[in-house]
Amino acid sequence: MYKYDVINSVKYYREAIAKSLVMAHGYTGQASVQDLSDLRFFYSTCLASIVSLTEYLGDVSHPYSVEFKAAIDSGFVFEGAPDGEQNYNYLRGVRNMVVHRGYDISAMGHVVDNRLWFVLPDQANSISGKTFYTSYERHLPLLISKTLIKLDVIIQNHVDNYLSQLNDRTEEEVEAEIRLSLANDNFLVPPEIKVMMLEYMDTHGIPSIPPGNQ
């Protein structure tokens, strides 16, 4: 796994979170049935992206996954909710309810300052359904806000302290990947374009990418 790939994936998830929140924040308390459906989609997308980002960094195949999980356990804590692992499991539980069980997060709520504040269940269960985790915040907008404040610090520290140590691909490795991709592609790239690309690499190698664009 290379540094560019990991950083690019982190960036993707962060952008997905930000875009879904921008859309959700565009609605007022005077919501139609369609508005509620849209809000359900945007908030569900936001929750799914948040948890997917943490699962990506915490996957056992990922470099420094143990360190990331330890940072979650110790750092994902709130006033009145000092157990980071329990809090994270609640967050995952809500995501599982929304994504895998069709839970409608727009089903309960009220209006505060002309904004819809959806209310989450006080407990969320594990995938097996045998363990229940207590909410660290039941109002969805506040839960997302509190979650992102904590996770932004944890993830940025993880990037700075660990992911920055990962190697980047060499030009030879990039060229080999491009050649393999062209060899395996049977539909997207026309044959004459493949020939042109391979001839260019034979003569010039791969084009260099300015550091600011990596």
N, CA, C and O of each residue as an XYZ file, in Angstrom:
856
protein
N       0.849     -1.190      0.000
C       0.000      0.000      0.000
C       0.888      1.245      0.000
O       1.877      1.307      0.730
N       0.533      2.224     -0.814
C       1.363      3.403     -0.985
C       0.708      4.642     -0.387
O      -0.513      4.719     -0.249
N       1.555      5.611     -0.034
C       1.078      6.824      0.638
C       0.044      7.568     -0.199
O      -0.990      7.990      0.318
N       0.318      7.727     -1.483
C      -0.614      8.467     -2.335
C      -1.994      7.822     -2.349
O      -3.005      8.519     -2.272
N      -2.044      6.489     -2.445
C      -3.327      5.787     -2.485
C      -4.126      6.018     -1.206
O      -5.328      6.275     -1.255
N      -3.452      5.925     -0.063
C      -4.138      6.087      1.217
C      -4.626      7.520      1.392
O      -5.783      7.747      1.745
N      -3.754      8.475      1.148
C      -4.128      9.886      1.302
C      -5.263     10.240      0.358
O      -6.164     10.994      0.726
N      -5.228      9.708     -0.844
C      -6.285      9.995     -1.821
C      -7.620      9.419     -1.364
O      -8.663     10.040     -1.567
N      -7.598      8.237     -0.749
C      -8.831      7.630     -0.241
C      -9.386      8.427      0.931
O     -10.595      8.640      1.024
N      -8.510      8.864      1.821
C      -8.948      9.704      2.948
C      -9.592     10.985      2.418
O     -10.633     11.416      2.912
N      -8.970     11.577      1.423
C      -9.507     12.802      0.816
C     -10.881     12.553      0.214
O     -11.786     13.375      0.361
N     -11.039     11.414     -0.469
C     -12.328     11.083     -1.082
C     -13.434     11.001     -0.030
O     -14.501     11.592     -0.200
N     -13.180     10.276      1.045
C     -14.204     10.133      2.082
C     -14.529     11.475      2.724
O     -15.693     11.767      3.000
N     -13.520     12.282      2.960
C     -13.758     13.597      3.556
C     -14.613     14.466      2.638
O     -15.495     15.183      3.112
N     -14.367     14.409      1.353
C     -15.162     15.186      0.403
C     -16.600     14.685      0.358
O     -17.532     15.482      0.258
N     -16.786     13.365      0.430
C     -18.142     12.808      0.437
C     -18.907     13.264      1.670
O     -20.093     13.584      1.583
N     -18.238     13.296      2.813
C     -18.869     13.768      4.047
C     -19.260     15.230      3.913
O     -20.388     15.611      4.227
N     -18.323     16.050      3.445
C     -18.566     17.488      3.336
C     -19.699     17.793      2.366
O     -20.549     18.637      2.653
N     -19.721     17.122      1.230
C     -20.757     17.400      0.229
C     -22.140     16.985      0.714
O     -23.118     17.692      0.469
N     -22.233     15.855      1.393
C     -23.535     15.420      1.894
C     -24.035     16.363      2.974
O     -25.238     16.608      3.064
N     -23.138     16.898      3.797
C     -23.551     17.841      4.838
C     -23.987     19.173      4.245
O     -24.949     19.782      4.713
N     -23.284     19.620      3.223
C     -23.687     20.871      2.558
C     -25.109     20.743      2.026
O     -25.915     21.662      2.171
N     -25.411     19.621      1.419
C     -26.759     19.411      0.895
C     -27.790     19.338      2.021
O     -28.869     19.921      1.917
N     -27.459     18.626      3.089
C     -28.401     18.483      4.205
C     -28.671     19.817      4.879
O     -29.797     20.079      5.299
N     -27.663     20.655      4.986
C     -27.822     21.944      5.659
C     -28.609     22.945      4.823
O     -28.928     24.031      5.306
N     -28.921     22.605      3.600
C     -29.688     23.512      2.750
C     -31.188     23.467      2.992
O     -31.934     24.227      2.376
N     -31.643     22.584      3.881
C     -33.077     22.440      4.142
C     -33.458     23.136      5.445
O     -32.678     23.184      6.396
N     -34.665     23.668      5.464
C     -35.178     24.331      6.660
C     -36.170     23.421      7.372
O     -36.407     22.285      6.961
N     -36.752     23.956      8.466
C     -37.714     23.181      9.236
C     -39.030     22.955      8.520
O     -39.797     22.072      8.903
N     -39.306     23.741      7.481
C     -40.538     23.575      6.703
C     -40.285     22.562      5.603
O     -40.132     22.920      4.435
N     -40.242     21.299      5.983
C     -39.843     20.255      5.048
C     -41.049     19.498      4.498
O     -41.969     19.145      5.235
N     -41.026     19.259      3.201
C     -42.049     18.450      2.558
C     -41.689     16.972      2.701
O     -40.635     16.629      3.237
N     -42.566     16.112      2.222
C     -42.290     14.675      2.246
C     -41.043     14.369      1.416
O     -40.219     13.542      1.806
N     -40.912     15.040      0.271
C     -39.727     14.841     -0.564
C     -38.480     15.364      0.125
O     -37.409     14.766      0.023
N     -38.620     16.485      0.830
C     -37.479     17.031      1.565
C     -36.986     16.029      2.608
O     -35.780     15.840      2.766
N     -37.908     15.392      3.316
C     -37.522     14.406      4.327
C     -36.804     13.218      3.694
O     -35.848     12.682      4.254
N     -37.275     12.822      2.532
C     -36.616     11.733      1.819
C     -35.205     12.138      1.407
O     -34.268     11.347      1.518
N     -35.058     13.373      0.932
C     -33.732     13.867      0.549
C     -32.801     13.938      1.756
O     -31.636     13.547      1.677
N     -33.325     14.441      2.870
C     -32.509     14.553      4.075
C     -32.087     13.180      4.582
O     -30.958     12.990      5.035
N     -32.996     12.241      4.500
C     -32.639     10.879      4.884
C     -31.472     10.382      4.049
O     -30.544      9.765      4.572
N     -31.520     10.648      2.763
C     -30.440     10.211      1.869
C     -29.126     10.908      2.206
O     -28.094     10.247      2.322
N     -29.143     12.232      2.364
C     -27.906     12.970      2.598
C     -27.270     12.612      3.940
O     -26.059     12.411      4.026
N     -28.091     12.534      4.984
C     -27.545     12.178      6.295
C     -27.067     10.720      6.320
O     -26.055     10.407      6.947
N     -27.789      9.841      5.645
C     -27.351      8.437      5.573
C     -26.024      8.328      4.836
O     -25.147      7.565      5.242
N     -25.874      9.082      3.760
C     -24.622      9.096      3.014
C     -23.483      9.615      3.874
O     -22.370      9.090      3.837
N     -23.774     10.652      4.649
C     -22.768     11.223      5.532
C     -22.312     10.199      6.568
O     -21.112     10.002      6.754
N     -23.256      9.548      7.242
C     -22.917      8.547      8.250
C     -22.129      7.391      7.634
O     -21.134      6.934      8.197
N     -22.588      6.926      6.475
C     -21.905      5.817      5.813
C     -20.474      6.195      5.456
O     -19.564      5.378      5.595
N     -20.268      7.421      5.000
C     -18.922      7.859      4.612
C     -18.017      8.005      5.827
O     -16.839      7.655      5.766
N     -18.555      8.518      6.929
C     -17.760      8.663      8.152
C     -17.262      7.298      8.623
O     -16.073      7.118      8.885
N     -18.179      6.344      8.728
C     -17.800      5.027      9.244
C     -16.919      4.292      8.235
O     -15.989      3.589      8.630
N     -17.195      4.444      6.950
C     -16.356      3.788      5.937
C     -14.916      4.285      6.012
O     -13.979      3.504      5.847
N     -14.737      5.577      6.259
C     -13.387      6.126      6.393
C     -12.656      5.484      7.569
O     -11.492      5.102      7.447
N     -13.340      5.366      8.709
C     -12.694      4.764      9.879
C     -12.439      3.273      9.664
O     -11.416      2.750     10.104
N     -13.348      2.598      9.001
C     -13.150      1.173      8.732
C     -12.003      0.959      7.739
O     -11.271     -0.026      7.833
N     -11.855      1.860      6.817
C     -10.748      1.779      5.856
C      -9.404      1.880      6.581
O      -8.502      1.078      6.339
N      -9.274      2.861      7.464
C      -8.019      3.047      8.179
C      -7.797      1.975      9.245
O      -6.661      1.686      9.621
N      -8.895      1.389      9.727
C      -8.778      0.380     10.775
C      -8.778     -1.050     10.276
O      -8.702     -1.981     11.078
N      -8.862     -1.246      8.963
C      -8.870     -2.595      8.420
C      -7.542     -3.284      8.711
O      -6.481     -2.662      8.659
N      -7.616     -4.572      9.015
C      -6.414     -5.300      9.412
C      -5.360     -5.349      8.303
O      -4.174     -5.529      8.578
N      -5.795     -5.188      7.050
C      -4.835     -5.205      5.944
C      -4.148     -3.856      5.757
O      -3.227     -3.723      4.952
N      -4.604     -2.870      6.503
C      -4.108     -1.510      6.348
C      -2.894     -1.283      7.252
O      -2.885     -1.722      8.402
N      -1.868     -0.594      6.732
C      -0.708     -0.293      7.582
C      -1.124      0.545      8.793
O      -1.912      1.482      8.662
N      -0.607      0.215      9.935
C      -0.846      0.967     11.167
C      -2.308      0.932     11.618
O      -2.771      1.857     12.285
N      -3.033     -0.128     11.259
C      -4.430     -0.236     11.680
C      -4.548     -0.378     13.190
O      -5.497      0.131     13.786
N      -3.597     -1.062     13.813
C      -3.627     -1.225     15.267
C      -3.502      0.124     15.957
O      -4.205      0.399     16.929
N      -2.611      0.960     15.453
C      -2.426      2.293     16.035
C      -3.684      3.139     15.862
O      -4.051      3.906     16.751
N      -4.340      2.993     14.711
C      -5.557      3.780     14.489
C      -6.670      3.346     15.443
O      -7.357      4.187     16.024
N      -6.842      2.051     15.601
C      -7.877      1.557     16.509
C      -7.601      1.992     17.948
O      -8.525      2.317     18.692
N      -6.334      1.997     18.330
C      -5.977      2.449     19.678
C      -6.308      3.926     19.859
O      -6.746      4.342     20.931
N      -6.096      4.720     18.800
C      -6.418      6.147     18.871
C      -7.924      6.367     18.996
O      -8.364      7.283     19.691
N      -8.710      5.532     18.327
C     -10.164      5.618     18.458
C     -10.581      5.297     19.894
O     -11.376      6.023     20.491
N     -10.050      4.227     20.433
C     -10.427      3.801     21.785
C     -10.095      4.868     22.825
O     -10.855      5.083     23.769
N      -8.965      5.527     22.646
C      -8.534      6.502     23.645
C      -9.033      7.919     23.375
O      -9.184      8.712     24.304
N      -9.287      8.239     22.110
C      -9.603      9.624     21.763
C     -11.036      9.924     21.409
O     -11.439     11.087     21.418
N     -11.832      8.892     21.093
C     -13.212      9.131     20.669
C     -14.123      9.151     21.904
O     -15.023      8.323     22.050
N     -13.863     10.111     22.773
C     -14.572     10.211     24.051
C     -15.225     11.582     24.169
O     -14.784     12.555     23.558
N     -16.285     11.634     24.968
C     -17.065     12.854     25.132
C     -17.435     13.016     26.597
O     -17.342     12.074     27.383
N     -17.854     14.215     26.950
C     -18.311     14.450     28.315
C     -19.510     13.558     28.613
O     -20.512     13.581     27.898
N     -19.394     12.792     29.655
C     -20.455     11.859     30.012
C     -20.412     10.560     29.240
O     -21.219      9.664     29.492
N     -19.481     10.439     28.299
C     -19.331      9.211     27.501
C     -17.844      8.944     27.323
O     -17.302      9.204     26.249
N     -17.165      8.425     28.359
C     -15.706      8.321     28.357
C     -15.136      7.065     27.704
O     -13.917      6.890     27.676
N     -15.990      6.189     27.179
C     -15.533      4.929     26.591
C     -15.485      5.066     25.071
O     -16.517      4.996     24.402
N     -14.272      5.264     24.525
C     -14.137      5.488     23.089
C     -14.590      4.313     22.256
O     -15.230      4.493     21.220
N     -14.264      3.108     22.696
C     -14.664      1.923     21.937
C     -16.177      1.786     21.907
O     -16.749      1.476     20.862
N     -16.829      2.011     23.034
C     -18.284      1.926     23.110
C     -18.932      2.984     22.225
O     -19.900      2.701     21.519
N     -18.397      4.202     22.262
C     -18.953      5.279     21.445
C     -18.832      4.964     19.952
O     -19.762      5.186     19.177
N     -17.672      4.445     19.572
C     -17.467      4.108     18.162
C     -18.396      2.984     17.732
O     -18.918      3.003     16.617
N     -18.606      2.010     18.601
C     -19.512      0.918     18.264
C     -20.952      1.404     18.124
O     -21.710      0.868     17.316
N     -21.331      2.409     18.900
C     -22.664      2.997     18.717
C     -22.755      3.639     17.329
O     -23.738      3.449     16.613
N     -21.727      4.395     16.959
C     -21.712      5.040     15.643
C     -21.823      3.999     14.532
O     -22.608      4.164     13.598
N     -21.047      2.941     14.634
C     -21.126      1.860     13.639
C     -22.507      1.199     13.660
O     -23.052      0.841     12.616
N     -23.054      1.045     14.847
C     -24.373      0.427     14.965
C     -25.443      1.236     14.254
O     -26.310      0.677     13.583
N     -25.381      2.559     14.403
C     -26.352      3.421     13.713
C     -26.155      3.309     12.205
O     -27.125      3.207     11.455
N     -24.898      3.327     11.763
C     -24.635      3.161     10.325
C     -25.205      1.835      9.822
O     -25.818      1.793      8.755
N     -25.013      0.764     10.571
C     -25.532     -0.536     10.157
C     -27.054     -0.535     10.079
O     -27.637     -1.125      9.169
N     -27.693      0.133     11.040
C     -29.151      0.227     11.020
C     -29.629      0.951      9.767
O     -30.606      0.551      9.135
N     -28.923      2.019      9.422
C     -29.328      2.849      8.279
C     -29.043      2.138      6.954
O     -29.900      2.093      6.072
N     -27.838      1.584      6.821
C     -27.402      1.035      5.543
C     -27.918     -0.382      5.322
O     -28.341     -0.726      4.218
N     -27.885     -1.204      6.371
C     -28.185     -2.619      6.200
C     -29.593     -3.024      6.630
O     -30.089     -4.074      6.222
N     -30.238     -2.193      7.452
C     -31.551     -2.591      7.961
C     -32.661     -1.623      7.584
O     -33.802     -1.782      8.019
N     -32.334     -0.633      6.786
C     -33.355      0.276      6.302
C     -33.919      1.229      7.328
O     -35.026      1.739      7.151
N     -33.180      1.484      8.405
C     -33.667      2.387      9.443
C     -33.798      3.805      8.885
O     -32.886      4.310      8.230
N     -34.930      4.435      9.149
C     -35.206      5.778      8.642
C     -34.813      6.801      9.696
O     -35.529      6.982     10.681
N     -33.679      7.472      9.499
C     -33.222      8.440     10.489
C     -34.031      9.727     10.470
O     -33.847     10.582     11.336
N     -34.924      9.879      9.499
C     -35.771     11.069      9.452
C     -37.138     10.814     10.091
O     -38.024     11.667     10.034
N     -37.305      9.637     10.698
C     -38.627      9.259     11.222
C     -39.008     10.029     12.478
O     -40.191     10.285     12.703
N     -38.030     10.404     13.303
C     -38.303     11.113     14.553
C     -37.463     12.383     14.609
O     -36.295     12.386     14.221
N     -38.073     13.461     15.096
C     -37.318     14.699     15.221
C     -38.199     15.873     15.557
O     -39.412     15.733     15.717
N     -37.584     17.034     15.663
C     -38.318     18.258     15.913
C     -37.545     19.425     15.300
O     -36.421     19.259     14.825
N     -38.155     20.594     15.318
C     -37.567     21.769     14.689
C     -36.918     22.647     15.752
O     -37.541     22.985     16.759
N     -35.665     23.012     15.517
C     -34.935     23.926     16.394
C     -34.335     25.024     15.521
O     -33.534     24.752     14.625
N     -34.736     26.280     15.796
C     -34.231     27.413     15.012
C     -34.416     27.194     13.518
O     -33.519     27.453     12.716
N     -35.601     26.712     13.167
C     -35.976     26.489     11.770
C     -35.099     25.439     11.085
O     -34.934     25.454      9.865
N     -34.540     24.529     11.886
C     -33.775     23.410     11.356
C     -34.332     22.110     11.913
O     -34.767     22.048     13.063
N     -34.313     21.084     11.093
C     -34.799     19.783     11.532
C     -33.703     19.057     12.314
O     -32.588     18.861     11.830
N     -34.054     18.671     13.518
C     -33.144     17.906     14.354
C     -33.711     16.506     14.517
O     -34.617     16.280     15.320
N     -33.176     15.578     13.757
C     -33.637     14.203     13.851
C     -33.070     13.559     15.120
O     -31.947     13.845     15.535
N     -33.867     12.695     15.713
C     -33.497     12.051     16.971
C     -33.166     10.580     16.720
O     -33.944      9.846     16.111
N     -32.010     10.176     17.195
C     -31.544      8.803     17.029
C     -31.958      7.946     18.227
O     -32.259      8.486     19.292
N     -31.980      6.633     18.072
C     -32.315      5.757     19.198
C     -31.270      5.859     20.301
O     -30.113      6.185     20.038
N     -31.678      5.582     21.525
C     -30.730      5.689     22.630
C     -29.748      4.529     22.665
O     -28.752      4.579     23.387
N     -30.023      3.476     21.883
C     -29.094      2.354     21.789
C     -29.030      1.852     20.347
O     -29.991      1.964     19.586
N     -27.884      1.304     20.003
C     -27.709      0.647     18.700
C     -27.023     -0.685     18.959
O     -26.111     -0.780     19.780
N     -27.474     -1.707     18.252
C     -26.913     -3.031     18.523
C     -25.829     -3.413     17.526
O     -25.688     -2.806     16.464
N     -25.082     -4.420     17.893
C     -24.026     -4.942     17.033
C     -24.645     -5.686     15.853
O     -25.857     -5.895     15.805
N     -23.796     -6.082     14.899
C     -24.286     -6.805     13.729
C     -24.982     -8.096     14.146
O     -25.988     -8.493     13.556
N     -24.436     -8.741     15.164
C     -25.045     -9.988     15.638
C     -26.353     -9.761     16.376
O     -27.151    -10.682     16.543
N     -26.564     -8.530     16.815
C     -27.778     -8.213     17.558
C     -27.721     -8.585     19.022
O     -28.714     -8.443     19.735
N     -26.568     -9.062     19.486
C     -26.451     -9.547     20.865
C     -25.916     -8.497     21.824
O     -26.105     -8.613     23.035
N     -25.247     -7.471     21.298
C     -24.661     -6.431     22.147
C     -25.255     -5.085     21.781
O     -25.435     -4.767     20.606
N     -25.559     -4.288     22.818
C     -26.143     -2.971     22.601
C     -25.201     -1.890     23.117
O     -24.558     -2.041     24.155
N     -25.139     -0.798     22.364
C     -24.252      0.311     22.705
C     -25.078      1.575     22.911
O     -26.010      1.854     22.157
N     -24.720      2.330     23.939
C     -25.487      3.508     24.335
C     -25.049      4.735     23.546
O     -23.869      4.909     23.241
N     -26.014      5.573     23.227
C     -25.739      6.779     22.446
C     -24.900      7.784     23.235
O     -25.107      7.970     24.434
N     -23.962      8.423     22.558
C     -23.228      9.538     23.156
C     -23.836     10.872     22.743
O     -23.440     11.918     23.257
N     -24.802     10.844     21.812
C     -25.560     12.033     21.413
C     -26.733     11.573     20.556
O     -26.548     10.892     19.548
N     -27.952     11.955     20.969
C     -29.133     11.449     20.267
C     -29.605     12.359     19.143
O     -30.309     11.894     18.247
N     -29.250     13.616     19.156
C     -29.645     14.505     18.063
C     -28.659     14.345     16.909
O     -27.462     14.576     17.075
N     -29.154     13.956     15.761
C     -28.299     13.607     14.619
C     -27.343     14.730     14.212
O     -26.153     14.460     14.045
N     -27.804     15.985     14.041
C     -26.845     17.032     13.651
C     -25.725     17.209     14.672
O     -24.571     17.417     14.297
N     -26.063     17.125     15.981
C     -25.038     17.249     17.009
C     -24.109     16.051     17.024
O     -22.903     16.201     17.220
N     -24.660     14.857     16.819
C     -23.820     13.667     16.779
C     -22.799     13.770     15.660
O     -21.624     13.461     15.860
N     -23.236     14.199     14.487
C     -22.304     14.324     13.361
C     -21.248     15.380     13.655
O     -20.067     15.175     13.376
N     -21.670     16.515     14.221
C     -20.730     17.583     14.541
C     -19.695     17.124     15.563
O     -18.495     17.318     15.367
N     -20.158     16.516     16.653
C     -19.236     16.036     17.683
C     -18.305     14.961     17.130
O     -17.110     14.944     17.427
N     -18.866     14.073     16.327
C     -18.087     12.984     15.754
C     -16.966     13.516     14.867
O     -15.823     13.073     14.973
N     -17.291     14.458     14.000
C     -16.294     14.977     13.068
C     -15.207     15.768     13.774
O     -14.044     15.718     13.373
N     -15.570     16.495     14.817
C     -14.559     17.243     15.575
C     -13.520     16.287     16.150
O     -12.320     16.547     16.065
N     -13.978     15.187     16.733
C     -13.061     14.209     17.316
C     -12.283     13.451     16.238
O     -11.064     13.305     16.329
N     -12.999     12.971     15.218
C     -12.347     12.144     14.209
C     -11.362     12.934     13.358
O     -10.340     12.396     12.932
N     -11.659     14.206     13.106
C     -10.721     15.005     12.315
C      -9.353     15.067     12.993
O      -8.319     14.979     12.330
N      -9.356     15.218     14.311
C      -8.095     15.269     15.059
C      -7.402     13.902     15.028
O      -6.202     13.808     14.769
N      -8.173     12.852     15.294
C      -7.606     11.498     15.323
C      -7.021     11.134     13.968
O      -5.903     10.625     13.889
N      -7.773     11.392     12.897
C      -7.325     11.011     11.558
C      -6.127     11.847     11.122
O      -5.180     11.314     10.544
N      -6.156     13.155     11.392
C      -5.025     13.991     10.986
C      -3.751     13.594     11.720
O      -2.672     13.563     11.128
N      -3.878     13.292     13.008
C      -2.705     12.806     13.752
C      -2.201     11.483     13.182
O      -0.995     11.245     13.120
N      -3.129     10.629     12.768
C      -2.748      9.345     12.188
C      -2.013      9.548     10.866
O      -1.016      8.880     10.591
N      -2.508     10.462     10.062
C      -1.847     10.767      8.789
C      -0.445     11.316      9.033
O       0.519     10.890      8.397
N      -0.342     12.267      9.961
C       0.947     12.919     10.219
C       1.956     11.967     10.855
O       3.134     11.978     10.499
N       1.497     11.147     11.791
C       2.413     10.317     12.576
C       2.753      8.979     11.924
O       3.831      8.430     12.154
N       1.831      8.451     11.106
C       2.024      7.099     10.580
C       1.977      7.034      9.051
O       2.898      6.519      8.416
N       0.897      7.561      8.468
C       0.742      7.392      7.024
C       1.804      8.143      6.242
O       2.141      7.764      5.120
N       2.334      9.209      6.832
C       3.396      9.957      6.155
C       4.660      9.118      5.995
O       5.531      9.460      5.195
N       4.769      8.018      6.752
C       5.937      7.147      6.661
C       5.841      6.144      5.513
O       6.829      5.488      5.182
N       4.667      6.021      4.909
C       4.505      5.072      3.817
C       5.292      5.527      2.587
O       5.502      6.722      2.379
N       5.716      4.577      1.794
C       6.441      4.894      0.569
C       5.479      5.270     -0.551
O       4.318      4.861     -0.554
N       5.975      6.045     -1.489
C       5.243      6.308     -2.718
C       5.747      5.357     -3.802
O       6.857      4.832     -3.719
N       4.920      5.149     -4.808
C       5.343      4.289     -5.913
C       6.483      4.922     -6.697
O       6.540      6.139     -6.873
N       7.378      4.077     -7.159
C       8.426      4.564     -8.054
C       7.850      4.714     -9.459
O       6.786      4.176     -9.763
N       8.554      5.440    -10.301
C       8.088      5.608    -11.676
C       8.007      4.260    -12.388
O       7.113      4.034    -13.202
N       8.943      3.369    -12.077
C       8.926      2.050    -12.713
C       7.670      1.270    -12.320
O       7.083      0.576    -13.150
N       7.263      1.384    -11.062
C       6.059      0.680    -10.597
C       4.805      1.265    -11.243
O       3.898      0.526    -11.627
N       4.757      2.593    -11.361
C       3.613      3.235    -12.010
C       3.518      2.807    -13.465
O       2.438      2.485    -13.960
N       4.662      2.807    -14.147
C       4.667      2.409    -15.558
C       4.220      0.962    -15.713
O       3.467      0.636    -16.631
N       4.684      0.088    -14.814
C       4.290     -1.323    -14.883
C       2.786     -1.479    -14.677
O       2.153     -2.308    -15.331
N       2.211     -0.687    -13.772
C       0.765     -0.756    -13.538
C      -0.009     -0.287    -14.767
O      -1.025     -0.878    -15.131
N       0.481      0.783    -15.406
C      -0.191      1.292    -16.608
C      -0.154      0.251    -17.720
O      -1.160      0.012    -18.389
N       1.000     -0.361    -17.914
C       1.134     -1.370    -18.964
C       0.223     -2.572    -18.685
O      -0.406     -3.105    -19.599
N       0.159     -2.991    -17.418
C      -0.699     -4.117    -17.060
C      -2.165     -3.758    -17.273
O      -2.947     -4.576    -17.759
N      -2.536     -2.525    -16.906
C      -3.920     -2.086    -17.089
C      -4.303     -2.077    -18.567
O      -5.404     -2.490    -18.934
N      -3.392     -1.607    -19.403
C      -3.654     -1.585    -20.849
C      -3.764     -3.006    -21.400
O      -4.601     -3.282    -22.260
N      -2.928     -3.888    -20.906
C      -2.958     -5.268    -21.388
C      -4.257     -5.967    -21.019
O      -4.754     -6.800    -21.777
N      -4.810     -5.630    -19.849
C      -6.034     -6.289    -19.371
C      -7.304     -5.632    -19.883
O      -8.389     -6.203    -19.765
N      -7.182     -4.430    -20.454
C      -8.360     -3.704    -20.920
C      -8.743     -4.174    -22.324
O      -7.925     -4.174    -23.244
N     -10.009     -4.575    -22.460
C     -10.476     -5.050    -23.760
C     -11.573     -4.186    -24.360
O     -12.022     -4.435    -25.478
N     -12.010     -3.161    -23.613
C     -13.196     -2.428    -24.064
C     -13.010     -0.910    -24.052
O     -13.451     -0.233    -24.981
N     -12.368     -0.365    -23.021
C     -12.403      1.079    -22.825
C     -11.429      1.833    -23.717
O     -11.762      2.902    -24.231
N     -10.245      1.299    -23.906
C      -9.216      2.014    -24.670
C      -9.101      1.405    -26.068
O      -8.810      0.216    -26.198
N      -9.325      2.202    -27.110
C      -9.199      1.683    -28.479
C      -7.789      1.165    -28.735
O      -6.826      1.720    -28.206
N      -7.648      0.100    -29.547
C      -6.325     -0.509    -29.799
C      -5.294      0.489    -30.295
O      -4.137      0.438    -29.879
N      -5.696      1.404    -31.185
C      -4.719      2.338    -31.726
C      -4.195      3.293    -30.652
O      -3.047      3.732    -30.710
N      -5.056      3.616    -29.661
C      -4.626      4.483    -28.560
C      -3.659      3.726    -27.649
O      -2.679      4.290    -27.162
N      -3.948      2.443    -27.426
C      -3.033      1.626    -26.629
C      -1.632      1.629    -27.253
O      -0.631      1.799    -26.557
N      -1.579      1.439    -28.564
C      -0.291      1.398    -29.262
C       0.444      2.719    -29.087
O       1.646      2.733    -28.822
N      -0.281      3.839    -29.235
C       0.332      5.155    -29.088
C       0.885      5.346    -27.673
O       1.990      5.859    -27.497
N       0.099      4.924    -26.654
C       0.530      5.092    -25.262
C       1.771      4.246    -24.970
O       2.711      4.711    -24.325
N       1.763      3.005    -25.449
C       2.901      2.132    -25.200
C       4.154      2.639    -25.916
O       5.255      2.579    -25.369
N       3.981      3.139    -27.142
C       5.132      3.666    -27.886
C       5.693      4.906    -27.188
O       6.906      5.107    -27.140
N       4.798      5.732    -26.650
C       5.259      6.935    -25.936
C       6.076      6.538    -24.712
O       7.139      7.105    -24.459
N       5.567      5.541    -23.935
C       6.294      5.120    -22.730
C       7.612      4.458    -23.091
O       8.594      4.590    -22.360
N       7.644      3.743    -24.218
C       8.900      3.128    -24.647
C       9.972      4.181    -24.912
O      11.158      3.955    -24.672
N       9.528      5.343    -25.417
C      10.468      6.396    -25.800
C      10.745      7.378    -24.665
O      11.889      7.778    -24.446
N       9.675      7.768    -23.936
C       9.798      8.862    -22.966
C       9.569      8.432    -21.516
O       9.806      9.220    -20.600
N       9.118      7.212    -21.294
C       8.712      6.847    -19.940
C       7.343      7.434    -19.633
O       6.592      7.761    -20.552
N       7.009      7.572    -18.359
C       5.707      8.147    -18.005
C       5.871      9.630    -17.735
O       6.922     10.047    -17.248
N       4.849     10.454    -18.041
C       4.942     11.895    -17.762
C       5.106     12.131    -16.269
O       4.491     11.438    -15.459
N       5.920     13.090    -15.906
C       6.096     13.433    -14.494
C       4.904     14.252    -14.011
O       4.310     15.018    -14.770
N       4.566     14.078    -12.738
C       3.445     14.814    -12.136
C       4.002     15.810    -11.141
O       4.736     15.413    -10.237
N       3.678     17.108    -11.271
C       4.180     18.102    -10.323
C       3.769     17.725     -8.904
O       2.649     17.249     -8.714
N       4.631     17.918     -7.889
C       4.330     17.514     -6.523
C       3.004     18.056     -6.001
O       2.308     17.367     -5.254
N       2.651     19.261     -6.377
C       1.409     19.840     -5.876
C       0.163     19.171     -6.384
O      -0.916     19.380     -5.829
N       0.277     18.358     -7.440
C      -0.886     17.702     -8.034
C      -0.978     16.241     -7.635
O      -1.877     15.536     -8.093
N      -0.072     15.771     -6.794
C      -0.088     14.364     -6.410
C      -1.100     14.122     -5.313
O      -1.258     12.990     -4.857
